[in-house]
Short mmCIF file of C-alpha atoms in Angstrom, two decimals:
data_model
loop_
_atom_site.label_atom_id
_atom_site.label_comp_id
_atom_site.label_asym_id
_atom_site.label_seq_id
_atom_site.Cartn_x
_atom_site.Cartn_y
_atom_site.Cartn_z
CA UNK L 1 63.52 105.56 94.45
CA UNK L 2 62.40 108.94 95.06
CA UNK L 3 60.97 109.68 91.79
CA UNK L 4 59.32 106.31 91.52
CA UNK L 5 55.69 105.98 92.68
CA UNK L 6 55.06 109.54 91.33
CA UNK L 7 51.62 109.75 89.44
CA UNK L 8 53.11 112.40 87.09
CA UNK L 9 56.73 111.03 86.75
CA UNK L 10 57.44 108.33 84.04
CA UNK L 11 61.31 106.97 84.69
CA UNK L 12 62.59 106.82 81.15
CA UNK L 13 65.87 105.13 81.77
CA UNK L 14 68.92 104.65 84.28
CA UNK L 15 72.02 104.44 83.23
CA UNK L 16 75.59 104.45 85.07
CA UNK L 17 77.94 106.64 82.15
CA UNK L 18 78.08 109.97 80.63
CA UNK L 19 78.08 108.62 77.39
CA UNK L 20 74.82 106.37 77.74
CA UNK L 21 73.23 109.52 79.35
CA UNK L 22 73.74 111.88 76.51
CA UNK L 23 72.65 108.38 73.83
CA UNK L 24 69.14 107.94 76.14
CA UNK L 25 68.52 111.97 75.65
CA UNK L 26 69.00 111.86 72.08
CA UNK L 27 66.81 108.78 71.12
CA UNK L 28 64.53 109.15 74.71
CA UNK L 29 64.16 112.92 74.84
CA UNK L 30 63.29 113.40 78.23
CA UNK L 31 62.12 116.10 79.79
CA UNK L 32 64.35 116.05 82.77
CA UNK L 33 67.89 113.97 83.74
CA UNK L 34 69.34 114.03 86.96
CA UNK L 35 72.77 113.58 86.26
CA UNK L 36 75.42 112.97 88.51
CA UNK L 37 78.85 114.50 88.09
CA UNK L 38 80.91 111.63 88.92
CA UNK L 39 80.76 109.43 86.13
CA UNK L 40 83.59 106.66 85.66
CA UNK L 41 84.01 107.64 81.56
CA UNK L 42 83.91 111.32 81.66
CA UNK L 43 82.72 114.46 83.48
CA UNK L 44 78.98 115.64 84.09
CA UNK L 45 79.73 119.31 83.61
CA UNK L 46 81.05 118.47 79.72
CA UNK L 47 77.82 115.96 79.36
CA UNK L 48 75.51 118.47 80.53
CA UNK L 49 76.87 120.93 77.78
CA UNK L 50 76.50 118.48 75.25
CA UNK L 51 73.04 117.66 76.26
CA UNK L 52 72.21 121.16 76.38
CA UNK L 53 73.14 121.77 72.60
CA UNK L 54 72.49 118.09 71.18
CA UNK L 55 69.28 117.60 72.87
CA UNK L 56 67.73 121.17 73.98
CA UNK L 57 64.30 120.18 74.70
CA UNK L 58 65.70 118.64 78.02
CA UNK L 59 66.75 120.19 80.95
CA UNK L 60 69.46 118.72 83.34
CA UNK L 61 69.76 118.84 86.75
CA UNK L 62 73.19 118.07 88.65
CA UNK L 63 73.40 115.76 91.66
CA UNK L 64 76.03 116.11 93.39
CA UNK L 65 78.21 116.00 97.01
CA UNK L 66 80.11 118.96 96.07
CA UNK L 67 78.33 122.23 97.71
CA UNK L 68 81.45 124.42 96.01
CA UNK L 69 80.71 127.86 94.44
CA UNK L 70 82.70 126.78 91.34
CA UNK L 71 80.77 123.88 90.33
CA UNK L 72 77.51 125.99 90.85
CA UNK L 73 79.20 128.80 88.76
CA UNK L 74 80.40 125.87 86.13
CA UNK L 75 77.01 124.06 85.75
CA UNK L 76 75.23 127.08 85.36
CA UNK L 77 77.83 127.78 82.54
CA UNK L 78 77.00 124.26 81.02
CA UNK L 79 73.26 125.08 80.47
CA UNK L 80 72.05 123.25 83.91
CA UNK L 81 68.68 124.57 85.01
CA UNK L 82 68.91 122.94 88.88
CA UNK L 83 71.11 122.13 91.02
CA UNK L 84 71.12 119.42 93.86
CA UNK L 85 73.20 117.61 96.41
CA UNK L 86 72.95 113.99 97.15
CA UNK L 87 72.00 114.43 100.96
CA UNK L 88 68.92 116.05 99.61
CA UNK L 89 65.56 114.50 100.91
CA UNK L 90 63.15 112.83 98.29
CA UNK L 91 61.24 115.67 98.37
CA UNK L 92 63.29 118.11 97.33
CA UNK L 93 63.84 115.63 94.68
CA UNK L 94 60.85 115.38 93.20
CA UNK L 95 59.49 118.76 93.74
CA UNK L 96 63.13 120.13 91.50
CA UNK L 97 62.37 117.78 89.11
CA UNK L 98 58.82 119.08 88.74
CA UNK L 99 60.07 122.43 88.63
CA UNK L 100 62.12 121.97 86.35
CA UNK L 101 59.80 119.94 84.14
CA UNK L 102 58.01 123.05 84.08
CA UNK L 103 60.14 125.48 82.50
CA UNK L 104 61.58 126.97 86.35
CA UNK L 105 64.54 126.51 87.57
CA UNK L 106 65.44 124.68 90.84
CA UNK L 107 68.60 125.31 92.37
CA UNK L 108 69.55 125.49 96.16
CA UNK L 109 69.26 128.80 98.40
CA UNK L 110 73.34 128.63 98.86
CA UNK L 111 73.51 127.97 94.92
CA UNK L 112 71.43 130.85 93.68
CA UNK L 113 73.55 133.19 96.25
CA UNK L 114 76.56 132.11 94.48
CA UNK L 115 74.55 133.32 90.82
CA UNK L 116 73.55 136.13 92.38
CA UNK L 117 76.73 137.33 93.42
CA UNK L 118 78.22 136.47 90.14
CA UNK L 119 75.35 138.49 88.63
CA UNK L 120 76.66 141.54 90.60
CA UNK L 121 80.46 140.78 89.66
CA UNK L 122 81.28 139.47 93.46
CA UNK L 123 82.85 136.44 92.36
CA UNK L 124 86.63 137.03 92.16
CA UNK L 125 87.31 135.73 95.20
CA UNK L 126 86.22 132.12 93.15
CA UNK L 127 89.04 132.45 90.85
CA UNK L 128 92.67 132.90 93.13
CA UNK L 129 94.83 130.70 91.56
CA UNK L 130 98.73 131.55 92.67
CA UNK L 131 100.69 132.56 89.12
CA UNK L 132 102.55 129.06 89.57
CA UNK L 133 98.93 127.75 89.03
CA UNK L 134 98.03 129.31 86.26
CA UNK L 135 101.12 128.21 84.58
CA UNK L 136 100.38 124.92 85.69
CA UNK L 137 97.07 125.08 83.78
CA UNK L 138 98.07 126.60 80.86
CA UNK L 139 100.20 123.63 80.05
CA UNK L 140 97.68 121.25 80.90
CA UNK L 141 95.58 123.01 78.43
CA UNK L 142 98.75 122.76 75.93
CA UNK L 143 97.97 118.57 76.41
CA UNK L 144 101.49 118.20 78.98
CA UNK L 145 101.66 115.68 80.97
CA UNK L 146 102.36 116.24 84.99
CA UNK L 147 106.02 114.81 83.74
CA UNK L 148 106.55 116.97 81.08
CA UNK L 149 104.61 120.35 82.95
CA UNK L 150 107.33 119.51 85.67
CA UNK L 151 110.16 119.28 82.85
CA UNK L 152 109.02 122.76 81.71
CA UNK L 153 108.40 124.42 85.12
CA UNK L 154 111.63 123.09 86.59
CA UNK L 155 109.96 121.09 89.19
CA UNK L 156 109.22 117.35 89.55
CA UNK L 157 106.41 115.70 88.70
CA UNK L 158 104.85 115.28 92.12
CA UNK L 159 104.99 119.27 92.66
CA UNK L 160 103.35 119.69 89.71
CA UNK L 161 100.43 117.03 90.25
CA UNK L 162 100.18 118.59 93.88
CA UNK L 163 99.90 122.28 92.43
CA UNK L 164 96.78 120.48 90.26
CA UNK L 165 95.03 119.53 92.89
CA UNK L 166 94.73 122.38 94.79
CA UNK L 167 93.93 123.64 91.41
CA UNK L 168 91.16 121.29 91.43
CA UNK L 169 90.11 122.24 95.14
CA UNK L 170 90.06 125.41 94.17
CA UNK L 171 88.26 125.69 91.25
CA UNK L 172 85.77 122.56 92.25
CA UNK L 173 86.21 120.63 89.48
CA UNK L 174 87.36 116.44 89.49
CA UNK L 175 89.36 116.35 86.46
CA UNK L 176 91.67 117.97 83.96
CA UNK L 177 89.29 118.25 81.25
CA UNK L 178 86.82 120.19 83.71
CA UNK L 179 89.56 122.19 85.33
CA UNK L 180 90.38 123.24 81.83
CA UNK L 181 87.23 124.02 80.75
CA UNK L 182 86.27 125.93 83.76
CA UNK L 183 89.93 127.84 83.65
CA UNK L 184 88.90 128.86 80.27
CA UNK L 185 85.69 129.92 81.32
CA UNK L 186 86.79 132.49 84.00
CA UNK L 187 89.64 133.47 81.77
CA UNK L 188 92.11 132.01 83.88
CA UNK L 189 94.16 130.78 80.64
CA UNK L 190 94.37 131.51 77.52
CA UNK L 191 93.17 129.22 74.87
CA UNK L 192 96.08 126.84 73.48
CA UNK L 193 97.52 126.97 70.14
CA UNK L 194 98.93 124.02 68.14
CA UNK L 195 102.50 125.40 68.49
CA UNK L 196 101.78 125.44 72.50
CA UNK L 197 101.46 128.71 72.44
CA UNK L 198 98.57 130.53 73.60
CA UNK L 199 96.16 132.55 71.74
CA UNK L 200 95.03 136.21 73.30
#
């Protein structure tokens, strides 16, 4: 609704999946997506990465409800060039989009802090997960279950889901797959080997 009306914005598609978003920038190519990060088959962070090296010629910004440091940190990671939340007015909107149509970028004031301060190596604070967390992780990266982490750990199942979610919370990620990816990221674990080991 925003974007419609706009002399020098042509709406290519909408669509309500990662999947159909990354299949309308490869036969579409548009120059912009806004692309939500809640998506019911998948995560946005891991679409916007595949957009950005399946489809480079278009740039993706994230809308989202989640003003967390870690998703900024993670999307900028993923190749996102803005970054916006859903309470923001149709201007702001339109004029990102433009930006970033453009070649800028277009992320919030409280967003490029959070770059900035990576840029100057002030963003440990992002990454405190307890030791019991990281464990945690690391099997989730090995494929385990919550069952069989708990089996390993020597703790139930419902301790281990609960130690995930404030894994989530902390990292500001919605699934395993992104709290993965993002763990891997900040070097938080170790890369898993077939033998569910883990490689230095």
């Amino acid at each position: 609704m925003a974007l419609s009306g706009q002399p020098d914005v042509d709406i290519a598609a909408e669509v309500g999946t990662a999947a159909e978003a990354i299949e309308c920038c490869r036969t579409l190519k548009p120059n912009v997506v806004l692309l939500d990060l809640n998506l019911p088959d998948g995560s946005g962070i891991d679409a916007a990465r595949t957009i950005r090296v399946e489809c480079p010629e278009t740039r993706v910004i994230a809308l989202t409800a989640y003003a967390d440091d870690a998703y900024v940190l993670a999307l900028a990671d993923a190749g996102a060039r803005g970054y916006l939340l859903k309470n923001s007015t149709d201007a702001e909107i339109v004029g990102a989009v433009r930006r970033v149509a453009a070649g800028e970028s277009a992320f919030t004031g409280a967003a490029t802090d959070v770059l900035l301060k990576r840029a100057r190596g002030e963003t440990d604070d992002l990454d405190e997960l307890t030791e019991r967390e990281r464990e945690v992780l690391q099997h989730v990266a090995s494929g385990l279950t919550n069952r069989e982490v708990g089996h390993v750990l020597g703790i139930s199942d419902r301790t281990a889901q609960a130690h995930l979610s404030h894994i989530f919370e902390k990292l500001g990620v919605a699934s395993r797959t992104e709290a993965v990816t993002v763990g891997l990221q900040r070097r938080l674990i170790r890369l898993a080997k077939p033998d569910g080991g883990a490689e230095a």
